Amino acid sequence: MDTSINRKLATPNYLQRLSLSFSRDSALLGGILIILTVLMGFFILAPMLTMFAKSVQDLNGNFIGLSNFTAYFQSSAMLHSIANTVTVGLITTAIVGVLSFSYAYALTRSCMPFKTLFQIVGSAPILAPSLLPAISLIYLFGNQGIAKELLGGASIYGVIGITIGMAFWTFPHALMILTTALRTSDARLYEAATVLKTHPIKTFFMVTLPAAKYGVISTLILVFTLVVCDFGVPKVIGGSYNVLATDIFKQVVGQQNFAMGAVTSVLLLLPAVLAFMIDRHVQRKQQNLFDSRSVAYTPKPHKVRDGICLLFCSTIALAILAVIGMAIYASFVTFWPWNLSLSFNNYNFSEVSTYGWTPYFNSLTLASWVAVFGTVIIFIGAYVIEKGRGFGPIRQLLQMITIIPMAVPGIVLGLGYIFFFNDVNNPLNGLYATMILLVINTVVHYYTVGHMTALTALKQLPAEIEAISASIKMPQYKSFFVITLPICAPAIMDIAAYLFINALTTTSAVVFLYATDTIPASVSVLNMDDAGQTGSAAAMAVMILVTAALAKVIHLIAASFINKRTQAWRQK
Amino acid sequence: MNTYLNINNLVKKFGNFTALNDISLQINQGEFICFLGPSGCGKTTLLRAIAGLDLATSGSILQDGKDTTFLPPEKRDFGIVFQSYALFPNLTVAENISVGLHNQGKSVAEAVDIVNHWLGIIGLSDSAPKYPSQLSGGQQQRVALARALALSPGLLLLDEPLSALDAQVRSHLREEIRTLQRKLGITTIMVTHDQEEALAMADRIVVMNHGVIEQVGTPQEIYDKPASRFVAEFVGNMNFIASSVVSDEHIRIAETLLPKPKESLKRGDLFDLAVRPEDIQFSEDKQDLPVQIKAMEFQGTYVRTDCQLIGEMNAPMIKIDVPIREVRSLGLNNGEFRRIRYSNEFSHIFPRKLNQSATTNTSAVEV
């Protein structure tokens, strides 16, 4: 007893405590956290900061305050671009909002037949680069398009083309969120509405819409951001209709005016960040609408409603298939519109471009590396951030950095990478235009979604797993491999597939970062289209689509195989 | 008795919030200790500091003579069971128990023996190849217990292990844990907010509130001799009867003069006389407190009666638990005027809590 009371010693200082609490687990954890912090510093923070710096410098790198911005806002052409960007963003958002909500409603709340088929067709555009709908629309409604008359004399080049192209490309993104939002609905609310003799239309506005409210807001924000930040569609079909994203491209690639490119980027970043912040706010509110006590809603057959749903979904699905089908058909047409005989001529890429098939294989390499390397780093990163013990401040900092990439449009990120890595004074300059930098850039671009997926999976694990492991003397790395990894296998495969497909289809960031030997397929689509080789551009876009679809099929097969081995415990 | 765990002046702060304020506590080898208190009282924080899951801010913890205050959990010697079972969901029952054994360097054959031994003890021999999701809550918690104990740790920590279970399973498992703990003689700390559980299981109870220890004692001591008003209120039911000392011999409750229960009380003192409902009896003696029965609630083995003090309409009801046999022999009826008495031996004296009486008054008026 005496000794214990005399032991009221001075509390050990920070260093002593650190050495006392040192163990193999904490060393490993600390090491990974430090590496991750350094990587994120170099590949997320530094490029963004350099871009901000460039926007307040003149061409020689002298600080000139906000005069670049003043110059920008004095140019009527620039102001026009802003107005155009907002216009096309709002129109597309409204259209996609209505169409995708109705489509999702039909998929989740009706008893129409062929739901799986409609689900697949509705999601298909996600496998295509955004350039594909643009090229396809040119074949359909362009100057020599087969259905030109349908537009009644209006030109597809400009706001109409951009809107339809973006609507096609953003539709599956919207559909994904809305089907989730509408699927998790509490049947008891509908029973209560029926008991209260509420008219079905009133029920829709009283129950259905409020329950999906946050999903709808999220969708609208996402679609708007995607439209405003995409550069592929307006580049191909925009004609003289300038938007911010194409401005950046023209300023940087056309005029080598980096300062103005940086200013435009900052302007493009503003709505993206704003939208992102609203979305985060909304997401936080969304939780707990559907809890374990809720009863899932199952629709009952209703002839009129199901008929209308079937008709509507068929129309949309046909439109999607028409756009995809047109691109595929056009890629086989020998010489549009004069020689409509089918051949593989357009696939003979070495005929039309010095690169030949190289871009396609570059893209495969890029996508494979992004999938492998990205999945490993994203999952380990999410694990140490979520399940680490101690190092609280670093983990919080990393958690904040991981959400930055989502708010940064790809083209802005790409520009930041030029500024930072294409600087001869930067020791990392050697990375510029290499495949390694393309891989890193693409991983960063899609980091946040992968990170969120990993976090969601990790949060489903009991929080005490690590405490238990420590108490039974199981090293943390071992519990990671024995417990965490197998349980999260489905999420890990989802992340890998997501990264692979997006690395194949992305145009925005990589357009600034490729070299002649690393040019990806999506960029070559753009170049061939620019050079008037629309047929070959369509062919390459189709190659990307087919490869992405194949990757998805392989993902599904591999997932069912691996799930059988790792998820057996889920069966009751 | 050997002191196994020695906690001295332990402080834990989360920013400006002091979760543990200068905690000192000695736990003997083989003891079953319950940390009891309302949520947010610091009992779980103390358990986590002992496990090393949240390191203390200052103070010291000595386990088996070794200073463990700032050691990470993997360098300490304990087994832990959580409310949420926290079984490894993708491992079978047998694997859940054996995974720790392999880490300890046990051979496969040894591990199999130990696993079978423990599965036998917890009565789940047939469930070895099942996954946790195929077991009931009570079965899962048994596996969690076996997993914690299979490594023969020196200290067993139980963090509300029974709170997620149904009442029947809970009382059954309560006995099992207690029997097993006695058999193994393992020093055990259980965190609980369920006083019944603490009273039934513990050798000693540590009652905590607002990050400090209110009382340490055997269940009997805690129940019969609450050291503070908080303990008296928190553990079991207690009537607080407003009283005042009117002379050297007498106190006054409502309009009745009664003999002074404690010598130390001085004339003019205002205090609350605390008596448990089962320690009050109805009597015929004209000296005793007159009350009117306002409500009778049948509870099976006893009747809970609410009585109003005559002459003090604003005072809170006095609750009295009367065994069924006595209700019959006395012929108690609702609305009757009766007299009650208590014994000084089982009554306690606490200083009057002024704002408290104000609030109870208003609630009494509402009733």
PDB file of N, CA, C and O in Angstrom, chain A residues 1 4 7-8 11-12 17 20-23 25 389 464-465 467-475 478 482-483 486-487 568-569 571-572, chain B residues 6 8-9 26 53 56-58 62 67 70-76 78 80 82 84 86 88-91 99 103 131 133 147 151:
ATOM      1  N   MET A   1       0.835  -1.191   0.000  1.00  0.00           N
ATOM      2  CA  MET A   1       0.000   0.000   0.000  1.00  0.00           C
ATOM      3  C   MET A   1       0.873   1.246   0.000  1.00  0.00           C
ATOM      4  O   MET A   1       0.672   2.154  -0.811  1.00  0.00           O
ATOM      5  N   SER A   4       2.542   2.032  -3.198  1.00  0.00           N
ATOM      6  CA  SER A   4       1.645   2.536  -4.234  1.00  0.00           C
ATOM      7  C   SER A   4       1.367   4.016  -4.047  1.00  0.00           C
ATOM      8  O   SER A   4       1.267   4.761  -5.003  1.00  0.00           O
ATOM      9  N   ARG A   7       4.141   6.137  -5.068  1.00  0.00           N
ATOM     10  CA  ARG A   7       4.370   6.124  -6.514  1.00  0.00           C
ATOM     11  C   ARG A   7       3.685   7.278  -7.226  1.00  0.00           C
ATOM     12  O   ARG A   7       3.560   7.277  -8.431  1.00  0.00           O
ATOM     13  N   LYS A   8       3.189   8.216  -6.463  1.00  0.00           N
ATOM     14  CA  LYS A   8       2.557   9.359  -7.129  1.00  0.00           C
ATOM     15  C   LYS A   8       3.654  10.199  -7.767  1.00  0.00           C
ATOM     16  O   LYS A   8       3.986  11.298  -7.335  1.00  0.00           O
ATOM     17  N   THR A  11       4.146  12.841 -13.770  1.00  0.00           N
ATOM     18  CA  THR A  11       3.643  12.205 -14.983  1.00  0.00           C
ATOM     19  C   THR A  11       4.748  12.237 -16.038  1.00  0.00           C
ATOM     20  O   THR A  11       5.393  13.258 -16.217  1.00  0.00           O
ATOM     21  N   PRO A  12       4.955  11.120 -16.738  1.00  0.00           N
ATOM     22  CA  PRO A  12       6.030  11.119 -17.735  1.00  0.00           C
ATOM     23  C   PRO A  12       5.734  12.141 -18.830  1.00  0.00           C
ATOM     24  O   PRO A  12       4.585  12.414 -19.147  1.00  0.00           O
ATOM     25  N   ARG A  17       6.258   9.031 -22.711  1.00  0.00           N
ATOM     26  CA  ARG A  17       5.013   8.305 -22.960  1.00  0.00           C
ATOM     27  C   ARG A  17       5.043   7.646 -24.331  1.00  0.00           C
ATOM     28  O   ARG A  17       4.574   6.531 -24.508  1.00  0.00           O
ATOM     29  N   LEU A  20       7.075   4.610 -24.120  1.00  0.00           N
ATOM     30  CA  LEU A  20       6.391   3.560 -23.368  1.00  0.00           C
ATOM     31  C   LEU A  20       5.310   2.895 -24.207  1.00  0.00           C
ATOM     32  O   LEU A  20       5.134   1.684 -24.194  1.00  0.00           O
ATOM     33  N   SER A  21       4.564   3.746 -24.954  1.00  0.00           N
ATOM     34  CA  SER A  21       3.448   3.184 -25.697  1.00  0.00           C
ATOM     35  C   SER A  21       3.886   2.630 -27.052  1.00  0.00           C
ATOM     36  O   SER A  21       3.081   2.223 -27.854  1.00  0.00           O
ATOM     37  N   PHE A  22       5.209   2.632 -27.298  1.00  0.00           N
ATOM     38  CA  PHE A  22       5.707   2.120 -28.560  1.00  0.00           C
ATOM     39  C   PHE A  22       5.520   0.606 -28.654  1.00  0.00           C
ATOM     40  O   PHE A  22       5.704  -0.117 -27.702  1.00  0.00           O
ATOM     41  N   SER A  23       5.090   0.152 -29.807  1.00  0.00           N
ATOM     42  CA  SER A  23       5.017  -1.282 -30.039  1.00  0.00           C
ATOM     43  C   SER A  23       5.120  -1.495 -31.537  1.00  0.00           C
ATOM     44  O   SER A  23       5.075  -0.536 -32.305  1.00  0.00           O
ATOM     45  N   ASP A  25       2.958  -2.670 -33.514  1.00  0.00           N
ATOM     46  CA  ASP A  25       1.736  -2.200 -34.166  1.00  0.00           C
ATOM     47  C   ASP A  25       1.761  -0.698 -34.396  1.00  0.00           C
ATOM     48  O   ASP A  25       1.457  -0.214 -35.485  1.00  0.00           O
ATOM     49  N   ARG A 389      -5.020   3.464 -34.052  1.00  0.00           N
ATOM     50  CA  ARG A 389      -5.147   3.856 -32.649  1.00  0.00           C
ATOM     51  C   ARG A 389      -4.077   4.917 -32.408  1.00  0.00           C
ATOM     52  O   ARG A 389      -2.956   4.810 -32.880  1.00  0.00           O
ATOM     53  N   GLU A 464     -14.810  -3.111 -32.076  1.00  0.00           N
ATOM     54  CA  GLU A 464     -13.894  -3.613 -31.046  1.00  0.00           C
ATOM     55  C   GLU A 464     -12.919  -4.663 -31.560  1.00  0.00           C
ATOM     56  O   GLU A 464     -12.138  -5.214 -30.784  1.00  0.00           O
ATOM     57  N   ILE A 465     -12.955  -4.950 -32.884  1.00  0.00           N
ATOM     58  CA  ILE A 465     -12.084  -5.995 -33.425  1.00  0.00           C
ATOM     59  C   ILE A 465     -10.620  -5.745 -33.056  1.00  0.00           C
ATOM     60  O   ILE A 465      -9.907  -6.665 -32.640  1.00  0.00           O
ATOM     61  N   ALA A 467      -9.391  -3.905 -30.601  1.00  0.00           N
ATOM     62  CA  ALA A 467      -9.169  -4.042 -29.158  1.00  0.00           C
ATOM     63  C   ALA A 467      -9.061  -5.508 -28.778  1.00  0.00           C
ATOM     64  O   ALA A 467      -8.180  -5.910 -28.011  1.00  0.00           O
ATOM     65  N   ILE A 468      -9.964  -6.309 -29.351  1.00  0.00           N
ATOM     66  CA  ILE A 468      -9.937  -7.748 -29.070  1.00  0.00           C
ATOM     67  C   ILE A 468      -8.612  -8.338 -29.555  1.00  0.00           C
ATOM     68  O   ILE A 468      -7.953  -9.102 -28.834  1.00  0.00           O
ATOM     69  N   SER A 469      -8.207  -7.970 -30.769  1.00  0.00           N
ATOM     70  CA  SER A 469      -6.961  -8.500 -31.315  1.00  0.00           C
ATOM     71  C   SER A 469      -5.794  -8.196 -30.391  1.00  0.00           C
ATOM     72  O   SER A 469      -4.951  -9.049 -30.122  1.00  0.00           O
ATOM     73  N   ALA A 470      -5.752  -6.955 -29.900  1.00  0.00           N
ATOM     74  CA  ALA A 470      -4.658  -6.580 -29.008  1.00  0.00           C
ATOM     75  C   ALA A 470      -4.708  -7.418 -27.737  1.00  0.00           C
ATOM     76  O   ALA A 470      -3.682  -7.855 -27.232  1.00  0.00           O
ATOM     77  N   SER A 471      -5.929  -7.687 -27.226  1.00  0.00           N
ATOM     78  CA  SER A 471      -6.024  -8.414 -25.965  1.00  0.00           C
ATOM     79  C   SER A 471      -5.632  -9.881 -26.137  1.00  0.00           C
ATOM     80  O   SER A 471      -5.163 -10.501 -25.201  1.00  0.00           O
ATOM     81  N   ILE A 472      -5.834 -10.435 -27.348  1.00  0.00           N
ATOM     82  CA  ILE A 472      -5.410 -11.824 -27.525  1.00  0.00           C
ATOM     83  C   ILE A 472      -4.046 -11.874 -28.215  1.00  0.00           C
ATOM     84  O   ILE A 472      -3.661 -12.890 -28.786  1.00  0.00           O
ATOM     85  N   LYS A 473      -3.346 -10.768 -28.180  1.00  0.00           N
ATOM     86  CA  LYS A 473      -1.955 -10.672 -28.652  1.00  0.00           C
ATOM     87  C   LYS A 473      -1.820 -10.995 -30.134  1.00  0.00           C
ATOM     88  O   LYS A 473      -0.812 -11.530 -30.581  1.00  0.00           O
ATOM     89  N   MET A 474      -2.859 -10.678 -30.896  1.00  0.00           N
ATOM     90  CA  MET A 474      -2.753 -10.867 -32.333  1.00  0.00           C
ATOM     91  C   MET A 474      -2.283  -9.538 -32.918  1.00  0.00           C
ATOM     92  O   MET A 474      -2.941  -8.523 -32.732  1.00  0.00           O
ATOM     93  N   PRO A 475      -1.126  -9.527 -33.622  1.00  0.00           N
ATOM     94  CA  PRO A 475      -0.634  -8.264 -34.171  1.00  0.00           C
ATOM     95  C   PRO A 475      -1.669  -7.666 -35.119  1.00  0.00           C
ATOM     96  O   PRO A 475      -2.414  -8.391 -35.777  1.00  0.00           O
ATOM     97  N   LYS A 478      -1.852  -8.776 -38.654  1.00  0.00           N
ATOM     98  CA  LYS A 478      -2.413 -10.109 -38.826  1.00  0.00           C
ATOM     99  C   LYS A 478      -3.936 -10.066 -38.794  1.00  0.00           C
ATOM    100  O   LYS A 478      -4.601 -10.719 -39.602  1.00  0.00           O
ATOM    101  N   VAL A 482      -6.355 -11.440 -41.641  1.00  0.00           N
ATOM    102  CA  VAL A 482      -7.216 -12.581 -41.316  1.00  0.00           C
ATOM    103  C   VAL A 482      -8.686 -12.172 -41.217  1.00  0.00           C
ATOM    104  O   VAL A 482      -9.575 -12.921 -41.602  1.00  0.00           O
ATOM    105  N   ILE A 483      -8.939 -10.980 -40.687  1.00  0.00           N
ATOM    106  CA  ILE A 483     -10.317 -10.574 -40.435  1.00  0.00           C
ATOM    107  C   ILE A 483     -10.777  -9.507 -41.440  1.00  0.00           C
ATOM    108  O   ILE A 483     -11.729  -9.715 -42.193  1.00  0.00           O
ATOM    109  N   PRO A 486     -10.599 -10.244 -45.659  1.00  0.00           N
ATOM    110  CA  PRO A 486     -11.623 -11.149 -46.214  1.00  0.00           C
ATOM    111  C   PRO A 486     -13.035 -10.573 -46.112  1.00  0.00           C
ATOM    112  O   PRO A 486     -13.820 -10.689 -47.047  1.00  0.00           O
ATOM    113  N   ILE A 487     -13.335  -9.905 -44.984  1.00  0.00           N
ATOM    114  CA  ILE A 487     -14.688  -9.377 -44.818  1.00  0.00           C
ATOM    115  C   ILE A 487     -14.955  -8.286 -45.850  1.00  0.00           C
ATOM    116  O   ILE A 487     -16.055  -8.165 -46.379  1.00  0.00           O
ATOM    117  N   ALA A 568     -19.062 -16.629 -46.849  1.00  0.00           N
ATOM    118  CA  ALA A 568     -19.928 -17.733 -46.437  1.00  0.00           C
ATOM    119  C   ALA A 568     -20.584 -17.423 -45.094  1.00  0.00           C
ATOM    120  O   ALA A 568     -21.720 -17.822 -44.835  1.00  0.00           O
ATOM    121  N   TRP A 569     -19.876 -16.694 -44.246  1.00  0.00           N
ATOM    122  CA  TRP A 569     -20.386 -16.423 -42.900  1.00  0.00           C
ATOM    123  C   TRP A 569     -21.627 -15.545 -42.898  1.00  0.00           C
ATOM    124  O   TRP A 569     -22.310 -15.438 -41.900  1.00  0.00           O
ATOM    125  N   GLN A 571     -24.337 -16.066 -44.542  1.00  0.00           N
ATOM    126  CA  GLN A 571     -25.561 -16.857 -44.573  1.00  0.00           C
ATOM    127  C   GLN A 571     -25.964 -17.275 -43.170  1.00  0.00           C
ATOM    128  O   GLN A 571     -25.126 -17.683 -42.381  1.00  0.00           O
ATOM    129  N   LYS A 572     -27.246 -17.154 -42.917  1.00  0.00           N
ATOM    130  CA  LYS A 572     -27.743 -17.540 -41.594  1.00  0.00           C
ATOM    131  C   LYS A 572     -27.856 -19.062 -41.508  1.00  0.00           C
ATOM    132  O   LYS A 572     -28.284 -19.681 -42.447  1.00  0.00           O
TER     133      LYS A 572
ATOM    134  N   ASN B   6      -3.582  -1.998  -8.876  1.00  0.00           N
ATOM    135  CA  ASN B   6      -3.439  -0.859  -7.993  1.00  0.00           C
ATOM    136  C   ASN B   6      -3.528   0.430  -8.807  1.00  0.00           C
ATOM    137  O   ASN B   6      -2.632   0.741  -9.578  1.00  0.00           O
ATOM    138  N   ASN B   8      -3.754   4.466  -8.917  1.00  0.00           N
ATOM    139  CA  ASN B   8      -3.451   5.600  -8.057  1.00  0.00           C
ATOM    140  C   ASN B   8      -3.616   6.930  -8.773  1.00  0.00           C
ATOM    141  O   ASN B   8      -2.988   7.167  -9.801  1.00  0.00           O
ATOM    142  N   ASN B   9      -4.462   7.780  -8.201  1.00  0.00           N
ATOM    143  CA  ASN B   9      -4.635   9.159  -8.670  1.00  0.00           C
ATOM    144  C   ASN B   9      -4.805   9.258 -10.177  1.00  0.00           C
ATOM    145  O   ASN B   9      -4.251  10.136 -10.824  1.00  0.00           O
ATOM    146  N   GLN B  26      -7.868  -0.102  -5.132  1.00  0.00           N
ATOM    147  CA  GLN B  26      -7.079  -1.323  -5.063  1.00  0.00           C
ATOM    148  C   GLN B  26      -8.005  -2.518  -5.284  1.00  0.00           C
ATOM    149  O   GLN B  26      -9.067  -2.605  -4.668  1.00  0.00           O
ATOM    150  N   LEU B  53      -6.790   0.832 -23.892  1.00  0.00           N
ATOM    151  CA  LEU B  53      -7.447   1.249 -25.140  1.00  0.00           C
ATOM    152  C   LEU B  53      -7.530   2.762 -25.221  1.00  0.00           C
ATOM    153  O   LEU B  53      -7.467   3.339 -26.298  1.00  0.00           O
ATOM    154  N   ALA B  56      -4.457   6.857 -19.948  1.00  0.00           N
ATOM    155  CA  ALA B  56      -4.776   7.869 -18.950  1.00  0.00           C
ATOM    156  C   ALA B  56      -3.949   9.128 -19.208  1.00  0.00           C
ATOM    157  O   ALA B  56      -2.913   9.086 -19.866  1.00  0.00           O
ATOM    158  N   THR B  57      -4.421  10.253 -18.652  1.00  0.00           N
ATOM    159  CA  THR B  57      -3.671  11.502 -18.780  1.00  0.00           C
ATOM    160  C   THR B  57      -2.560  11.559 -17.735  1.00  0.00           C
ATOM    161  O   THR B  57      -1.435  11.937 -18.029  1.00  0.00           O
ATOM    162  N   SER B  58      -2.891  11.193 -16.495  1.00  0.00           N
ATOM    163  CA  SER B  58      -1.854  11.103 -15.472  1.00  0.00           C
ATOM    164  C   SER B  58      -2.291  10.090 -14.424  1.00  0.00           C
ATOM    165  O   SER B  58      -3.418   9.589 -14.467  1.00  0.00           O
ATOM    166  N   LEU B  62      -0.913  -0.095 -11.664  1.00  0.00           N
ATOM    167  CA  LEU B  62       0.013  -1.205 -11.501  1.00  0.00           C
ATOM    168  C   LEU B  62      -0.770  -2.498 -11.556  1.00  0.00           C
ATOM    169  O   LEU B  62      -1.703  -2.699 -10.789  1.00  0.00           O
ATOM    170  N   ASP B  67       4.125  -1.585 -13.738  1.00  0.00           N
ATOM    171  CA  ASP B  67       3.489  -0.335 -14.147  1.00  0.00           C
ATOM    172  C   ASP B  67       3.012  -0.454 -15.591  1.00  0.00           C
ATOM    173  O   ASP B  67       3.807  -0.596 -16.515  1.00  0.00           O
ATOM    174  N   PHE B  70       1.007   3.416 -19.243  1.00  0.00           N
ATOM    175  CA  PHE B  70       1.090   3.940 -20.601  1.00  0.00           C
ATOM    176  C   PHE B  70       1.446   2.863 -21.633  1.00  0.00           C
ATOM    177  O   PHE B  70       1.856   3.173 -22.749  1.00  0.00           O
ATOM    178  N   LEU B  71       1.296   1.615 -21.249  1.00  0.00           N
ATOM    179  CA  LEU B  71       1.585   0.544 -22.211  1.00  0.00           C
ATOM    180  C   LEU B  71       0.433   0.399 -23.201  1.00  0.00           C
ATOM    181  O   LEU B  71      -0.724   0.577 -22.846  1.00  0.00           O
ATOM    182  N   PRO B  72       0.757   0.064 -24.450  1.00  0.00           N
ATOM    183  CA  PRO B  72      -0.327  -0.222 -25.399  1.00  0.00           C
ATOM    184  C   PRO B  72      -0.998  -1.542 -25.013  1.00  0.00           C
ATOM    185  O   PRO B  72      -0.391  -2.364 -24.322  1.00  0.00           O
ATOM    186  N   PRO B  73      -2.232  -1.759 -25.428  1.00  0.00           N
ATOM    187  CA  PRO B  73      -2.979  -2.944 -24.970  1.00  0.00           C
ATOM    188  C   PRO B  73      -2.272  -4.258 -25.280  1.00  0.00           C
ATOM    189  O   PRO B  73      -2.365  -5.203 -24.488  1.00  0.00           O
ATOM    190  N   GLU B  74      -1.539  -4.317 -26.426  1.00  0.00           N
ATOM    191  CA  GLU B  74      -0.932  -5.603 -26.778  1.00  0.00           C
ATOM    192  C   GLU B  74       0.202  -5.990 -25.834  1.00  0.00           C
ATOM    193  O   GLU B  74       0.660  -7.127 -25.840  1.00  0.00           O
ATOM    194  N   LYS B  75       0.652  -5.024 -25.000  1.00  0.00           N
ATOM    195  CA  LYS B  75       1.705  -5.370 -24.041  1.00  0.00           C
ATOM    196  C   LYS B  75       1.139  -5.621 -22.646  1.00  0.00           C
ATOM    197  O   LYS B  75       1.883  -5.703 -21.676  1.00  0.00           O
ATOM    198  N   ARG B  76      -0.175  -5.684 -22.525  1.00  0.00           N
ATOM    199  CA  ARG B  76      -0.775  -5.927 -21.208  1.00  0.00           C
ATOM    200  C   ARG B  76      -1.335  -7.341 -21.160  1.00  0.00           C
ATOM    201  O   ARG B  76      -1.413  -8.028 -22.182  1.00  0.00           O
ATOM    202  N   PHE B  78      -4.593  -9.122 -20.358  1.00  0.00           N
ATOM    203  CA  PHE B  78      -6.015  -9.109 -20.017  1.00  0.00           C
ATOM    204  C   PHE B  78      -6.824  -9.770 -21.120  1.00  0.00           C
ATOM    205  O   PHE B  78      -6.368  -9.902 -22.257  1.00  0.00           O
ATOM    206  N   ILE B  80     -10.848  -9.488 -22.774  1.00  0.00           N
ATOM    207  CA  ILE B  80     -11.942  -8.518 -22.700  1.00  0.00           C
ATOM    208  C   ILE B  80     -13.170  -9.030 -23.452  1.00  0.00           C
ATOM    209  O   ILE B  80     -13.045  -9.722 -24.464  1.00  0.00           O
ATOM    210  N   PHE B  82     -16.955  -7.533 -24.843  1.00  0.00           N
ATOM    211  CA  PHE B  82     -17.730  -6.314 -25.044  1.00  0.00           C
ATOM    212  C   PHE B  82     -19.222  -6.623 -25.115  1.00  0.00           C
ATOM    213  O   PHE B  82     -19.633  -7.748 -25.395  1.00  0.00           O
ATOM    214  N   SER B  84     -21.148  -5.795 -27.423  1.00  0.00           N
ATOM    215  CA  SER B  84     -21.530  -6.159 -28.790  1.00  0.00           C
ATOM    216  C   SER B  84     -20.943  -7.505 -29.226  1.00  0.00           C
ATOM    217  O   SER B  84     -20.901  -7.778 -30.408  1.00  0.00           O
ATOM    218  N   ALA B  86     -18.556  -8.690 -30.456  1.00  0.00           N
ATOM    219  CA  ALA B  86     -17.341  -8.444 -31.240  1.00  0.00           C
ATOM    220  C   ALA B  86     -16.609  -9.732 -31.579  1.00  0.00           C
ATOM    221  O   ALA B  86     -15.387  -9.807 -31.512  1.00  0.00           O
ATOM    222  N   PHE B  88     -15.147 -12.340 -34.322  1.00  0.00           N
ATOM    223  CA  PHE B  88     -14.682 -12.159 -35.690  1.00  0.00           C
ATOM    224  C   PHE B  88     -15.726 -12.814 -36.604  1.00  0.00           C
ATOM    225  O   PHE B  88     -15.864 -14.039 -36.598  1.00  0.00           O
ATOM    226  N   PRO B  89     -16.462 -12.022 -37.377  1.00  0.00           N
ATOM    227  CA  PRO B  89     -17.644 -12.585 -38.051  1.00  0.00           C
ATOM    228  C   PRO B  89     -17.308 -13.623 -39.120  1.00  0.00           C
ATOM    229  O   PRO B  89     -18.125 -14.489 -39.403  1.00  0.00           O
ATOM    230  N   ASN B  90     -16.108 -13.540 -39.694  1.00  0.00           N
ATOM    231  CA  ASN B  90     -15.778 -14.447 -40.804  1.00  0.00           C
ATOM    232  C   ASN B  90     -15.030 -15.691 -40.329  1.00  0.00           C
ATOM    233  O   ASN B  90     -14.590 -16.486 -41.140  1.00  0.00           O
ATOM    234  N   LEU B  91     -14.861 -15.818 -39.019  1.00  0.00           N
ATOM    235  CA  LEU B  91     -14.215 -17.027 -38.487  1.00  0.00           C
ATOM    236  C   LEU B  91     -15.269 -17.865 -37.767  1.00  0.00           C
ATOM    237  O   LEU B  91     -16.214 -17.329 -37.189  1.00  0.00           O
ATOM    238  N   VAL B  99      -7.650 -18.573 -32.701  1.00  0.00           N
ATOM    239  CA  VAL B  99      -6.763 -17.635 -33.378  1.00  0.00           C
ATOM    240  C   VAL B  99      -5.776 -16.987 -32.398  1.00  0.00           C
ATOM    241  O   VAL B  99      -4.598 -16.801 -32.705  1.00  0.00           O
ATOM    242  N   ASN B 103      -1.386 -17.437 -31.891  1.00  0.00           N
ATOM    243  CA  ASN B 103      -0.475 -16.310 -31.698  1.00  0.00           C
ATOM    244  C   ASN B 103       0.392 -16.478 -30.469  1.00  0.00           C
ATOM    245  O   ASN B 103       1.454 -15.891 -30.369  1.00  0.00           O
ATOM    246  N   TYR B 131     -20.661 -20.290 -37.889  1.00  0.00           N
ATOM    247  CA  TYR B 131     -20.249 -18.887 -37.872  1.00  0.00           C
ATOM    248  C   TYR B 131     -21.050 -18.143 -36.812  1.00  0.00           C
ATOM    249  O   TYR B 131     -22.181 -18.533 -36.480  1.00  0.00           O
ATOM    250  N   SER B 133     -22.858 -15.579 -36.835  1.00  0.00           N
ATOM    251  CA  SER B 133     -24.209 -15.125 -37.197  1.00  0.00           C
ATOM    252  C   SER B 133     -25.230 -16.250 -37.080  1.00  0.00           C
ATOM    253  O   SER B 133     -26.431 -16.002 -37.106  1.00  0.00           O
ATOM    254  N   ARG B 147     -13.266 -17.059 -25.717  1.00  0.00           N
ATOM    255  CA  ARG B 147     -12.130 -16.511 -26.448  1.00  0.00           C
ATOM    256  C   ARG B 147     -11.243 -15.687 -25.516  1.00  0.00           C
ATOM    257  O   ARG B 147     -10.017 -15.769 -25.564  1.00  0.00           O
ATOM    258  N   LEU B 151      -6.911 -17.833 -23.288  1.00  0.00           N
ATOM    259  CA  LEU B 151      -5.478 -17.502 -23.203  1.00  0.00           C
ATOM    260  C   LEU B 151      -5.015 -17.403 -21.752  1.00  0.00           C
ATOM    261  O   LEU B 151      -3.905 -16.962 -21.498  1.00  0.00           O
TER     262      LEU B 151
END
